[in-house]
Amino acid sequence: MNATSGADAREAAARETATGETAAGETAVYTHGHHESVLRSHRWRTAENSAAYLIGELHPGMRVLDVGCGPGTITADLARLVAPGGHVTAVDAAGDVLEQARTFVEERGLGDAVSFATADVHALDFPDDSFDVVHAHQVLQHVGDPVRALREMRRVCRPGGIVAARDADYAAMTWYPAVPGLDDWLDLYRRVARANGGEPDAGRHLRAWARQAGFTDVTSSATAWCFATPEETAWWSALWADRTQASAYASVATGGGHATAGDLTAVAEAWHAWGADPDAWFSVLNAEILCRV
């Protein structure tokens, strides 16, 4: 059981706000935005390829909060895994992507099992102990105060429940062949993400953040996405090339003085060159935590 109750967590959050101890980056900007190139990758995600570490903990009848649900592909899988009798509340900060998620879920006949709301993970509008499982996939790397976010996730999770989070670690990503332009991409992305108030290497921090948030029973693990077939590498390289030049990330990179349009074109060309190589291989390390409340 957690060392502190939901009431204690609320009091701690209030103290942090009063004393200025929270990160100023509670206003962190979502680095990727919701351009088609971003949602192209998000729609690929399923519970099997992105939340396998959590699947064994899910049972029929559970109440689940899916934080940062995006277009709803993982949400729909979670709803199936807690059926019959279960319910998923899916939240995201962006109302437009919530509408896409709603459509996706309804098309799969799961509309009665999922509800949607806009939300800020730093201040969730739910009572204490509302959910059996609180899940966040690739969220904590983008928030201004991940420890406070985890405290909020813990607050709304019932005693005996689980808070689950999974995040990539950009510095641990690796690929072949070595294309200098991809080194430039990684360096630029990490600078832009941090300038936005996020932490692109969040994966390695998850366990520490959870302990700082007051969790005492934390199981850590790691799994990887691997793109290795010609179809996979073509898909991965194309979406990153498009994202580099056309997404909100591109606007922030140039608007913030981190890169010129020419720099972004060179990075996009590097992505295309890498993706066309018959030996191309890319791995994304993802860290995971299961925190028992």
PDB file of C-alpha atoms in Angstrom:
ATOM      1  CA  MET A   1       0.000   0.000   0.000  1.00  0.00           C
ATOM      2  CA  ASN A   2       1.151   3.547  -0.617  1.00  0.00           C
ATOM      3  CA  ALA A   3       2.855   5.438   2.119  1.00  0.00           C
ATOM      4  CA  THR A   4       0.324   8.265   1.739  1.00  0.00           C
ATOM      5  CA  SER A   5      -3.443   8.365   1.247  1.00  0.00           C
ATOM      6  CA  GLY A   6      -5.378  10.236  -1.433  1.00  0.00           C
ATOM      7  CA  ALA A   7      -6.003  13.050   1.041  1.00  0.00           C
ATOM      8  CA  ASP A   8      -2.301  13.217   1.832  1.00  0.00           C
ATOM      9  CA  ALA A   9      -1.533  13.395  -1.879  1.00  0.00           C
ATOM     10  CA  ARG A  10      -3.925  16.316  -2.321  1.00  0.00           C
ATOM     11  CA  GLU A  11      -2.371  18.143   0.600  1.00  0.00           C
ATOM     12  CA  ALA A  12       1.115  17.556  -0.781  1.00  0.00           C
ATOM     13  CA  ALA A  13       0.052  18.883  -4.179  1.00  0.00           C
ATOM     14  CA  ALA A  14      -1.438  21.963  -2.537  1.00  0.00           C
ATOM     15  CA  ARG A  15       1.779  22.590  -0.606  1.00  0.00           C
ATOM     16  CA  GLU A  16       3.811  22.297  -3.796  1.00  0.00           C
ATOM     17  CA  THR A  17       1.607  24.832  -5.549  1.00  0.00           C
ATOM     18  CA  ALA A  18       1.783  27.258  -2.617  1.00  0.00           C
ATOM     19  CA  THR A  19       5.537  26.994  -2.266  1.00  0.00           C
ATOM     20  CA  GLY A  20       6.382  26.935  -5.969  1.00  0.00           C
ATOM     21  CA  GLU A  21       8.033  23.522  -5.673  1.00  0.00           C
ATOM     22  CA  THR A  22       6.385  22.142  -8.808  1.00  0.00           C
ATOM     23  CA  ALA A  23       8.156  22.536 -12.107  1.00  0.00           C
ATOM     24  CA  ALA A  24       7.262  25.694 -13.936  1.00  0.00           C
ATOM     25  CA  GLY A  25       6.816  23.369 -16.918  1.00  0.00           C
ATOM     26  CA  GLU A  26       3.305  22.324 -15.921  1.00  0.00           C
ATOM     27  CA  THR A  27       2.577  24.316 -19.056  1.00  0.00           C
ATOM     28  CA  ALA A  28       4.755  21.991 -21.157  1.00  0.00           C
ATOM     29  CA  VAL A  29       3.897  21.933 -24.857  1.00  0.00           C
ATOM     30  CA  TYR A  30       3.115  18.609 -26.522  1.00  0.00           C
ATOM     31  CA  THR A  31       6.099  18.420 -28.826  1.00  0.00           C
ATOM     32  CA  HIS A  32       4.541  16.326 -31.577  1.00  0.00           C
ATOM     33  CA  GLY A  33       1.096  17.860 -31.937  1.00  0.00           C
ATOM     34  CA  HIS A  34      -1.567  15.878 -33.794  1.00  0.00           C
ATOM     35  CA  HIS A  35      -0.485  16.146 -37.410  1.00  0.00           C
ATOM     36  CA  GLU A  36      -1.415  13.169 -39.593  1.00  0.00           C
ATOM     37  CA  SER A  37       2.192  11.934 -39.465  1.00  0.00           C
ATOM     38  CA  VAL A  38       1.954  11.757 -35.679  1.00  0.00           C
ATOM     39  CA  LEU A  39      -1.424  10.036 -35.587  1.00  0.00           C
ATOM     40  CA  ARG A  40      -0.164   7.590 -38.218  1.00  0.00           C
ATOM     41  CA  SER A  41       2.186   6.161 -35.622  1.00  0.00           C
ATOM     42  CA  HIS A  42      -0.289   6.468 -32.738  1.00  0.00           C
ATOM     43  CA  ARG A  43      -2.943   4.482 -34.632  1.00  0.00           C
ATOM     44  CA  TRP A  44      -0.468   1.614 -34.990  1.00  0.00           C
ATOM     45  CA  ARG A  45      -0.338   1.163 -31.223  1.00  0.00           C
ATOM     46  CA  THR A  46      -2.285  -1.638 -29.562  1.00  0.00           C
ATOM     47  CA  ALA A  47      -2.369  -3.113 -26.084  1.00  0.00           C
ATOM     48  CA  GLU A  48      -0.334  -6.029 -27.407  1.00  0.00           C
ATOM     49  CA  ASN A  49       2.517  -3.967 -28.857  1.00  0.00           C
ATOM     50  CA  SER A  50       2.396  -1.075 -26.382  1.00  0.00           C
ATOM     51  CA  ALA A  51       0.922  -2.290 -23.063  1.00  0.00           C
ATOM     52  CA  ALA A  52       1.777  -5.993 -22.857  1.00  0.00           C
ATOM     53  CA  TYR A  53       3.296  -5.448 -19.405  1.00  0.00           C
ATOM     54  CA  LEU A  54      -0.163  -4.436 -18.148  1.00  0.00           C
ATOM     55  CA  ILE A  55      -2.396  -6.996 -19.865  1.00  0.00           C
ATOM     56  CA  GLY A  56      -1.979  -9.682 -17.202  1.00  0.00           C
ATOM     57  CA  GLU A  57      -3.253  -7.283 -14.534  1.00  0.00           C
ATOM     58  CA  LEU A  58      -6.557  -6.560 -16.306  1.00  0.00           C
ATOM     59  CA  HIS A  59      -9.742  -8.459 -15.477  1.00  0.00           C
ATOM     60  CA  PRO A  60     -13.428  -8.223 -16.369  1.00  0.00           C
ATOM     61  CA  GLY A  61     -15.324  -5.594 -14.408  1.00  0.00           C
ATOM     62  CA  MET A  62     -12.384  -3.242 -13.818  1.00  0.00           C
ATOM     63  CA  ARG A  63     -12.641   0.538 -14.022  1.00  0.00           C
ATOM     64  CA  VAL A  64      -9.735   1.943 -16.033  1.00  0.00           C
ATOM     65  CA  LEU A  65      -8.526   5.498 -16.620  1.00  0.00           C
ATOM     66  CA  ASP A  66      -6.550   5.863 -19.862  1.00  0.00           C
ATOM     67  CA  VAL A  67      -4.565   9.101 -19.632  1.00  0.00           C
ATOM     68  CA  GLY A  68      -3.450  10.687 -22.897  1.00  0.00           C
ATOM     69  CA  CYS A  69      -5.518   8.269 -24.961  1.00  0.00           C
ATOM     70  CA  GLY A  70      -4.766   9.857 -28.339  1.00  0.00           C
ATOM     71  CA  PRO A  71      -6.757   8.298 -31.199  1.00  0.00           C
ATOM     72  CA  GLY A  72      -8.020   5.512 -28.953  1.00  0.00           C
ATOM     73  CA  THR A  73      -6.470   2.342 -30.346  1.00  0.00           C
ATOM     74  CA  ILE A  74      -5.032   1.218 -27.004  1.00  0.00           C
ATOM     75  CA  THR A  75      -8.193   2.459 -25.276  1.00  0.00           C
ATOM     76  CA  ALA A  76     -10.344   0.121 -27.346  1.00  0.00           C
ATOM     77  CA  ASP A  77      -8.133  -2.842 -26.468  1.00  0.00           C
ATOM     78  CA  LEU A  78      -8.294  -1.971 -22.772  1.00  0.00           C
ATOM     79  CA  ALA A  79     -12.091  -1.887 -22.995  1.00  0.00           C
ATOM     80  CA  ARG A  80     -12.125  -5.376 -24.498  1.00  0.00           C
ATOM     81  CA  LEU A  81      -9.779  -6.679 -21.812  1.00  0.00           C
ATOM     82  CA  VAL A  82     -12.010  -5.515 -18.938  1.00  0.00           C
ATOM     83  CA  ALA A  83     -15.230  -6.744 -20.546  1.00  0.00           C
ATOM     84  CA  PRO A  84     -17.759  -7.795 -19.540  1.00  0.00           C
ATOM     85  CA  GLY A  85     -18.769  -5.294 -16.896  1.00  0.00           C
ATOM     86  CA  GLY A  86     -15.701  -3.089 -17.082  1.00  0.00           C
ATOM     87  CA  HIS A  87     -15.441   0.513 -18.162  1.00  0.00           C
ATOM     88  CA  VAL A  88     -12.668   2.738 -19.524  1.00  0.00           C
ATOM     89  CA  THR A  89     -12.579   6.497 -19.070  1.00  0.00           C
ATOM     90  CA  ALA A  90     -10.332   7.932 -21.778  1.00  0.00           C
ATOM     91  CA  VAL A  91      -8.900  11.420 -21.339  1.00  0.00           C
ATOM     92  CA  ASP A  92      -6.640  13.648 -23.370  1.00  0.00           C
ATOM     93  CA  ALA A  93      -5.715  17.315 -23.284  1.00  0.00           C
ATOM     94  CA  ALA A  94      -6.720  17.731 -26.950  1.00  0.00           C
ATOM     95  CA  GLY A  95     -10.429  17.735 -27.698  1.00  0.00           C
ATOM     96  CA  ASP A  96      -9.984  17.138 -31.448  1.00  0.00           C
ATOM     97  CA  VAL A  97      -8.120  13.870 -30.959  1.00  0.00           C
ATOM     98  CA  LEU A  98     -10.750  12.764 -28.429  1.00  0.00           C
ATOM     99  CA  GLU A  99     -13.353  12.980 -31.187  1.00  0.00           C
ATOM    100  CA  GLN A 100     -11.203  10.705 -33.321  1.00  0.00           C
ATOM    101  CA  ALA A 101     -10.910   8.294 -30.410  1.00  0.00           C
ATOM    102  CA  ARG A 102     -14.651   8.334 -29.857  1.00  0.00           C
ATOM    103  CA  THR A 103     -15.255   7.484 -33.525  1.00  0.00           C
ATOM    104  CA  PHE A 104     -12.684   4.675 -33.432  1.00  0.00           C
ATOM    105  CA  VAL A 105     -14.220   3.127 -30.328  1.00  0.00           C
ATOM    106  CA  GLU A 106     -17.792   3.426 -31.596  1.00  0.00           C
ATOM    107  CA  GLU A 107     -16.875   1.836 -34.932  1.00  0.00           C
ATOM    108  CA  ARG A 108     -15.659  -1.172 -32.994  1.00  0.00           C
ATOM    109  CA  GLY A 109     -18.878  -1.512 -31.069  1.00  0.00           C
ATOM    110  CA  LEU A 110     -17.387  -0.402 -27.746  1.00  0.00           C
ATOM    111  CA  GLY A 111     -19.141   2.915 -27.301  1.00  0.00           C
ATOM    112  CA  ASP A 112     -21.022   1.831 -24.179  1.00  0.00           C
ATOM    113  CA  ALA A 113     -17.813   0.650 -22.518  1.00  0.00           C
ATOM    114  CA  VAL A 114     -15.806   3.881 -22.926  1.00  0.00           C
ATOM    115  CA  SER A 115     -16.417   7.492 -21.922  1.00  0.00           C
ATOM    116  CA  PHE A 116     -14.298  10.487 -22.906  1.00  0.00           C
ATOM    117  CA  ALA A 117     -13.231  13.789 -21.338  1.00  0.00           C
ATOM    118  CA  THR A 118     -10.568  16.431 -21.706  1.00  0.00           C
ATOM    119  CA  ALA A 119      -8.176  16.460 -18.770  1.00  0.00           C
ATOM    120  CA  ASP A 120      -4.893  17.753 -17.398  1.00  0.00           C
ATOM    121  CA  VAL A 121      -2.950  14.917 -15.802  1.00  0.00           C
ATOM    122  CA  HIS A 122      -1.575  17.366 -13.221  1.00  0.00           C
ATOM    123  CA  ALA A 123      -5.121  17.994 -11.932  1.00  0.00           C
ATOM    124  CA  LEU A 124      -7.488  15.157 -12.785  1.00  0.00           C
ATOM    125  CA  ASP A 125     -11.148  15.979 -12.290  1.00  0.00           C
ATOM    126  CA  PHE A 126     -12.054  12.691 -10.587  1.00  0.00           C
ATOM    127  CA  PRO A 127     -12.610  11.791  -6.919  1.00  0.00           C
ATOM    128  CA  ASP A 128     -10.047   9.852  -4.931  1.00  0.00           C
ATOM    129  CA  ASP A 129     -10.027   6.077  -5.438  1.00  0.00           C
ATOM    130  CA  SER A 130     -12.110   6.198  -8.636  1.00  0.00           C
ATOM    131  CA  PHE A 131     -10.309   3.572 -10.727  1.00  0.00           C
ATOM    132  CA  ASP A 132      -8.820   0.096 -10.445  1.00  0.00           C
ATOM    133  CA  VAL A 133      -6.146   0.872 -13.043  1.00  0.00           C
ATOM    134  CA  VAL A 134      -4.716   4.198 -14.224  1.00  0.00           C
ATOM    135  CA  HIS A 135      -2.714   3.897 -17.441  1.00  0.00           C
ATOM    136  CA  ALA A 136      -0.553   6.367 -19.374  1.00  0.00           C
ATOM    137  CA  HIS A 137       1.335   5.515 -22.549  1.00  0.00           C
ATOM    138  CA  GLN A 138       4.037   7.918 -23.828  1.00  0.00           C
ATOM    139  CA  VAL A 139       2.617  10.707 -21.678  1.00  0.00           C
ATOM    140  CA  LEU A 140       5.079  11.476 -18.888  1.00  0.00           C
ATOM    141  CA  GLN A 141       7.834  12.489 -21.298  1.00  0.00           C
ATOM    142  CA  HIS A 142       5.644  15.399 -22.435  1.00  0.00           C
ATOM    143  CA  VAL A 143       4.350  16.818 -19.141  1.00  0.00           C
ATOM    144  CA  GLY A 144       5.884  19.616 -17.159  1.00  0.00           C
ATOM    145  CA  ASP A 145       5.881  17.823 -13.811  1.00  0.00           C
ATOM    146  CA  PRO A 146       5.861  14.021 -14.184  1.00  0.00           C
ATOM    147  CA  VAL A 147       6.112  13.444 -10.435  1.00  0.00           C
ATOM    148  CA  ARG A 148       3.036  15.538  -9.779  1.00  0.00           C
ATOM    149  CA  ALA A 149       1.279  13.735 -12.637  1.00  0.00           C
ATOM    150  CA  LEU A 150       2.052  10.387 -11.030  1.00  0.00           C
ATOM    151  CA  ARG A 151       0.759  11.656  -7.690  1.00  0.00           C
ATOM    152  CA  GLU A 152      -2.512  12.595  -9.351  1.00  0.00           C
ATOM    153  CA  MET A 153      -2.699   9.220 -11.060  1.00  0.00           C
ATOM    154  CA  ARG A 154      -2.140   7.589  -7.668  1.00  0.00           C
ATOM    155  CA  ARG A 155      -4.780   9.771  -6.018  1.00  0.00           C
ATOM    156  CA  VAL A 156      -7.533   8.621  -8.357  1.00  0.00           C
ATOM    157  CA  CYS A 157      -6.490   4.958  -8.135  1.00  0.00           C
ATOM    158  CA  ARG A 158      -8.122   2.854  -5.433  1.00  0.00           C
ATOM    159  CA  PRO A 159      -6.059   1.108  -2.730  1.00  0.00           C
ATOM    160  CA  GLY A 160      -4.899  -2.188  -4.182  1.00  0.00           C
ATOM    161  CA  GLY A 161      -5.089  -0.825  -7.712  1.00  0.00           C
ATOM    162  CA  ILE A 162      -2.341  -0.207 -10.253  1.00  0.00           C
ATOM    163  CA  VAL A 163      -0.826   2.872 -11.864  1.00  0.00           C
ATOM    164  CA  ALA A 164       0.916   1.882 -15.100  1.00  0.00           C
ATOM    165  CA  ALA A 165       3.126   4.026 -17.317  1.00  0.00           C
ATOM    166  CA  ARG A 166       5.302   3.376 -20.350  1.00  0.00           C
ATOM    167  CA  ASP A 167       7.631   5.859 -22.032  1.00  0.00           C
ATOM    168  CA  ALA A 168      10.318   5.762 -24.663  1.00  0.00           C
ATOM    169  CA  ASP A 169      13.893   6.787 -23.995  1.00  0.00           C
ATOM    170  CA  TYR A 170      15.184   8.733 -26.975  1.00  0.00           C
ATOM    171  CA  ALA A 171      18.851   8.608 -26.000  1.00  0.00           C
ATOM    172  CA  ALA A 172      18.597   4.806 -25.927  1.00  0.00           C
ATOM    173  CA  MET A 173      17.168   4.519 -29.451  1.00  0.00           C
ATOM    174  CA  THR A 174      19.521   2.803 -31.858  1.00  0.00           C
ATOM    175  CA  TRP A 175      19.598   2.115 -35.565  1.00  0.00           C
ATOM    176  CA  TYR A 176      21.599   0.738 -38.457  1.00  0.00           C
ATOM    177  CA  PRO A 177      23.153   1.793 -40.748  1.00  0.00           C
ATOM    178  CA  ALA A 178      24.746   4.852 -39.201  1.00  0.00           C
ATOM    179  CA  VAL A 179      23.335   7.854 -41.042  1.00  0.00           C
ATOM    180  CA  PRO A 180      24.802  11.149 -39.771  1.00  0.00           C
ATOM    181  CA  GLY A 181      21.553  12.949 -40.471  1.00  0.00           C
ATOM    182  CA  LEU A 182      19.780  10.738 -37.935  1.00  0.00           C
ATOM    183  CA  ASP A 183      22.290  11.778 -35.296  1.00  0.00           C
ATOM    184  CA  ASP A 184      21.297  15.349 -36.149  1.00  0.00           C
ATOM    185  CA  TRP A 185      17.623  14.349 -35.830  1.00  0.00           C
ATOM    186  CA  LEU A 186      18.108  12.874 -32.369  1.00  0.00           C
ATOM    187  CA  ASP A 187      20.109  15.832 -31.110  1.00  0.00           C
ATOM    188  CA  LEU A 188      17.537  18.285 -32.458  1.00  0.00           C
ATOM    189  CA  TYR A 189      14.535  16.377 -31.156  1.00  0.00           C
ATOM    190  CA  ARG A 190      15.940  16.154 -27.632  1.00  0.00           C
ATOM    191  CA  ARG A 191      16.711  19.900 -27.600  1.00  0.00           C
ATOM    192  CA  VAL A 192      13.245  20.833 -28.857  1.00  0.00           C
ATOM    193  CA  ALA A 193      11.468  18.495 -26.421  1.00  0.00           C
ATOM    194  CA  ARG A 194      13.370  19.927 -23.451  1.00  0.00           C
ATOM    195  CA  ALA A 195      12.743  23.478 -24.604  1.00  0.00           C
ATOM    196  CA  ASN A 196       9.033  22.563 -24.590  1.00  0.00           C
ATOM    197  CA  GLY A 197       9.291  21.523 -20.941  1.00  0.00           C
ATOM    198  CA  GLY A 198       9.416  17.759 -21.484  1.00  0.00           C
ATOM    199  CA  GLU A 199      11.970  15.007 -20.893  1.00  0.00           C
ATOM    200  CA  PRO A 200      12.660  12.954 -24.039  1.00  0.00           C
ATOM    201  CA  ASP A 201      14.697  10.384 -22.095  1.00  0.00           C
ATOM    202  CA  ALA A 202      11.770   9.757 -19.750  1.00  0.00           C
ATOM    203  CA  GLY A 203      12.064   5.982 -19.838  1.00  0.00           C
ATOM    204  CA  ARG A 204      15.120   5.828 -17.603  1.00  0.00           C
ATOM    205  CA  HIS A 205      13.465   8.177 -15.096  1.00  0.00           C
ATOM    206  CA  LEU A 206      10.164   6.339 -14.612  1.00  0.00           C
ATOM    207  CA  ARG A 207      11.134   4.299 -11.573  1.00  0.00           C
ATOM    208  CA  ALA A 208      12.733   7.284  -9.844  1.00  0.00           C
ATOM    209  CA  TRP A 209       9.739   9.495 -10.627  1.00  0.00           C
ATOM    210  CA  ALA A 210       7.380   6.884  -9.209  1.00  0.00           C
ATOM    211  CA  ARG A 211       9.355   6.649  -5.980  1.00  0.00           C
ATOM    212  CA  GLN A 212       9.419  10.442  -5.695  1.00  0.00           C
ATOM    213  CA  ALA A 213       5.648  10.394  -6.162  1.00  0.00           C
ATOM    214  CA  GLY A 214       5.316   8.192  -3.084  1.00  0.00           C
ATOM    215  CA  PHE A 215       4.971   4.719  -4.565  1.00  0.00           C
ATOM    216  CA  THR A 216       6.738   2.042  -2.554  1.00  0.00           C
ATOM    217  CA  ASP A 217       5.812  -1.026  -4.634  1.00  0.00           C
ATOM    218  CA  VAL A 218       7.148  -0.426  -8.148  1.00  0.00           C
ATOM    219  CA  THR A 219       7.883  -3.110 -10.736  1.00  0.00           C
ATOM    220  CA  SER A 220      10.100  -1.866 -13.562  1.00  0.00           C
ATOM    221  CA  SER A 221      10.612  -3.463 -16.942  1.00  0.00           C
ATOM    222  CA  ALA A 222      11.544  -2.596 -20.511  1.00  0.00           C
ATOM    223  CA  THR A 223      10.462  -3.707 -23.953  1.00  0.00           C
ATOM    224  CA  ALA A 224      11.320  -2.496 -27.430  1.00  0.00           C
ATOM    225  CA  TRP A 225       9.620  -1.677 -30.660  1.00  0.00           C
ATOM    226  CA  CYS A 226      11.726  -2.924 -33.549  1.00  0.00           C
ATOM    227  CA  PHE A 227      11.281  -1.880 -37.173  1.00  0.00           C
ATOM    228  CA  ALA A 228      13.258  -4.250 -39.348  1.00  0.00           C
ATOM    229  CA  THR A 229      11.318  -5.374 -42.421  1.00  0.00           C
ATOM    230  CA  PRO A 230      11.351  -3.242 -45.582  1.00  0.00           C
ATOM    231  CA  GLU A 231       7.696  -2.367 -44.973  1.00  0.00           C
ATOM    232  CA  GLU A 232       8.327  -1.382 -41.352  1.00  0.00           C
ATOM    233  CA  THR A 233      11.389   0.743 -42.049  1.00  0.00           C
ATOM    234  CA  ALA A 234       9.675   2.474 -44.968  1.00  0.00           C
ATOM    235  CA  TRP A 235       6.698   3.287 -42.729  1.00  0.00           C
ATOM    236  CA  TRP A 236       8.827   4.480 -39.791  1.00  0.00           C
ATOM    237  CA  SER A 237      11.166   6.597 -41.898  1.00  0.00           C
ATOM    238  CA  ALA A 238       8.330   8.205 -43.882  1.00  0.00           C
ATOM    239  CA  LEU A 239       6.336   9.232 -40.846  1.00  0.00           C
ATOM    240  CA  TRP A 240       9.398  10.764 -39.189  1.00  0.00           C
ATOM    241  CA  ALA A 241      10.383  12.555 -42.392  1.00  0.00           C
ATOM    242  CA  ASP A 242       6.866  13.991 -42.632  1.00  0.00           C
ATOM    243  CA  ARG A 243       6.783  14.848 -38.934  1.00  0.00           C
ATOM    244  CA  THR A 244      10.130  16.630 -39.221  1.00  0.00           C
ATOM    245  CA  GLN A 245       8.838  18.990 -41.889  1.00  0.00           C
ATOM    246  CA  ALA A 246       5.088  19.293 -41.418  1.00  0.00           C
ATOM    247  CA  SER A 247       4.041  18.737 -37.787  1.00  0.00           C
ATOM    248  CA  ALA A 248       3.851  21.029 -34.779  1.00  0.00           C
ATOM    249  CA  TYR A 249       7.339  19.779 -33.932  1.00  0.00           C
ATOM    250  CA  ALA A 250       8.653  21.403 -37.116  1.00  0.00           C
ATOM    251  CA  SER A 251       7.043  24.711 -36.220  1.00  0.00           C
ATOM    252  CA  VAL A 252       8.499  24.647 -32.711  1.00  0.00           C
ATOM    253  CA  ALA A 253      11.940  23.664 -34.016  1.00  0.00           C
ATOM    254  CA  THR A 254      12.114  26.601 -36.401  1.00  0.00           C
ATOM    255  CA  GLY A 255      10.131  29.080 -34.328  1.00  0.00           C
ATOM    256  CA  GLY A 256      12.302  28.430 -31.297  1.00  0.00           C
ATOM    257  CA  GLY A 257      15.504  28.954 -33.218  1.00  0.00           C
ATOM    258  CA  HIS A 258      16.611  25.332 -32.876  1.00  0.00           C
ATOM    259  CA  ALA A 259      16.774  24.664 -36.626  1.00  0.00           C
ATOM    260  CA  THR A 260      16.222  26.268 -40.003  1.00  0.00           C
ATOM    261  CA  ALA A 261      13.872  24.976 -42.659  1.00  0.00           C
ATOM    262  CA  GLY A 262      16.976  23.794 -44.496  1.00  0.00           C
ATOM    263  CA  ASP A 263      18.096  21.825 -41.452  1.00  0.00           C
ATOM    264  CA  LEU A 264      14.718  20.090 -41.283  1.00  0.00           C
ATOM    265  CA  THR A 265      14.844  19.264 -44.988  1.00  0.00           C
ATOM    266  CA  ALA A 266      18.258  17.662 -44.512  1.00  0.00           C
ATOM    267  CA  VAL A 267      16.965  15.569 -41.597  1.00  0.00           C
ATOM    268  CA  ALA A 268      13.921  14.465 -43.600  1.00  0.00           C
ATOM    269  CA  GLU A 269      16.165  13.453 -46.485  1.00  0.00           C
ATOM    270  CA  ALA A 270      18.310  11.455 -44.064  1.00  0.00           C
ATOM    271  CA  TRP A 271      15.209   9.606 -42.863  1.00  0.00           C
ATOM    272  CA  HIS A 272      14.249   8.729 -46.429  1.00  0.00           C
ATOM    273  CA  ALA A 273      17.790   7.578 -47.231  1.00  0.00           C
ATOM    274  CA  TRP A 274      17.917   5.394 -44.134  1.00  0.00           C
ATOM    275  CA  GLY A 275      14.480   3.900 -44.807  1.00  0.00           C
ATOM    276  CA  ALA A 276      15.474   2.946 -48.356  1.00  0.00           C
ATOM    277  CA  ASP A 277      18.501   0.955 -47.220  1.00  0.00           C
ATOM    278  CA  PRO A 278      17.798  -2.813 -47.436  1.00  0.00           C
ATOM    279  CA  ASP A 279      19.675  -3.336 -44.169  1.00  0.00           C
ATOM    280  CA  ALA A 280      17.795  -0.644 -42.233  1.00  0.00           C
ATOM    281  CA  TRP A 281      16.922  -1.518 -38.630  1.00  0.00           C
ATOM    282  CA  PHE A 282      15.605   0.687 -35.821  1.00  0.00           C
ATOM    283  CA  SER A 283      14.841  -0.070 -32.187  1.00  0.00           C
ATOM    284  CA  VAL A 284      12.945   2.076 -29.675  1.00  0.00           C
ATOM    285  CA  LEU A 285      13.562   1.197 -26.033  1.00  0.00           C
ATOM    286  CA  ASN A 286      10.489   1.686 -23.832  1.00  0.00           C
ATOM    287  CA  ALA A 287      10.598   1.588 -20.035  1.00  0.00           C
ATOM    288  CA  GLU A 288       7.552   0.527 -18.033  1.00  0.00           C
ATOM    289  CA  ILE A 289       6.379   0.752 -14.444  1.00  0.00           C
ATOM    290  CA  LEU A 290       3.601  -1.041 -12.574  1.00  0.00           C
ATOM    291  CA  CYS A 291       2.973   0.822  -9.324  1.00  0.00           C
ATOM    292  CA  ARG A 292       0.740  -0.888  -6.765  1.00  0.00           C
ATOM    293  CA  VAL A 293      -1.260   1.512  -4.659  1.00  0.00           C
TER     294      VAL A 293
END
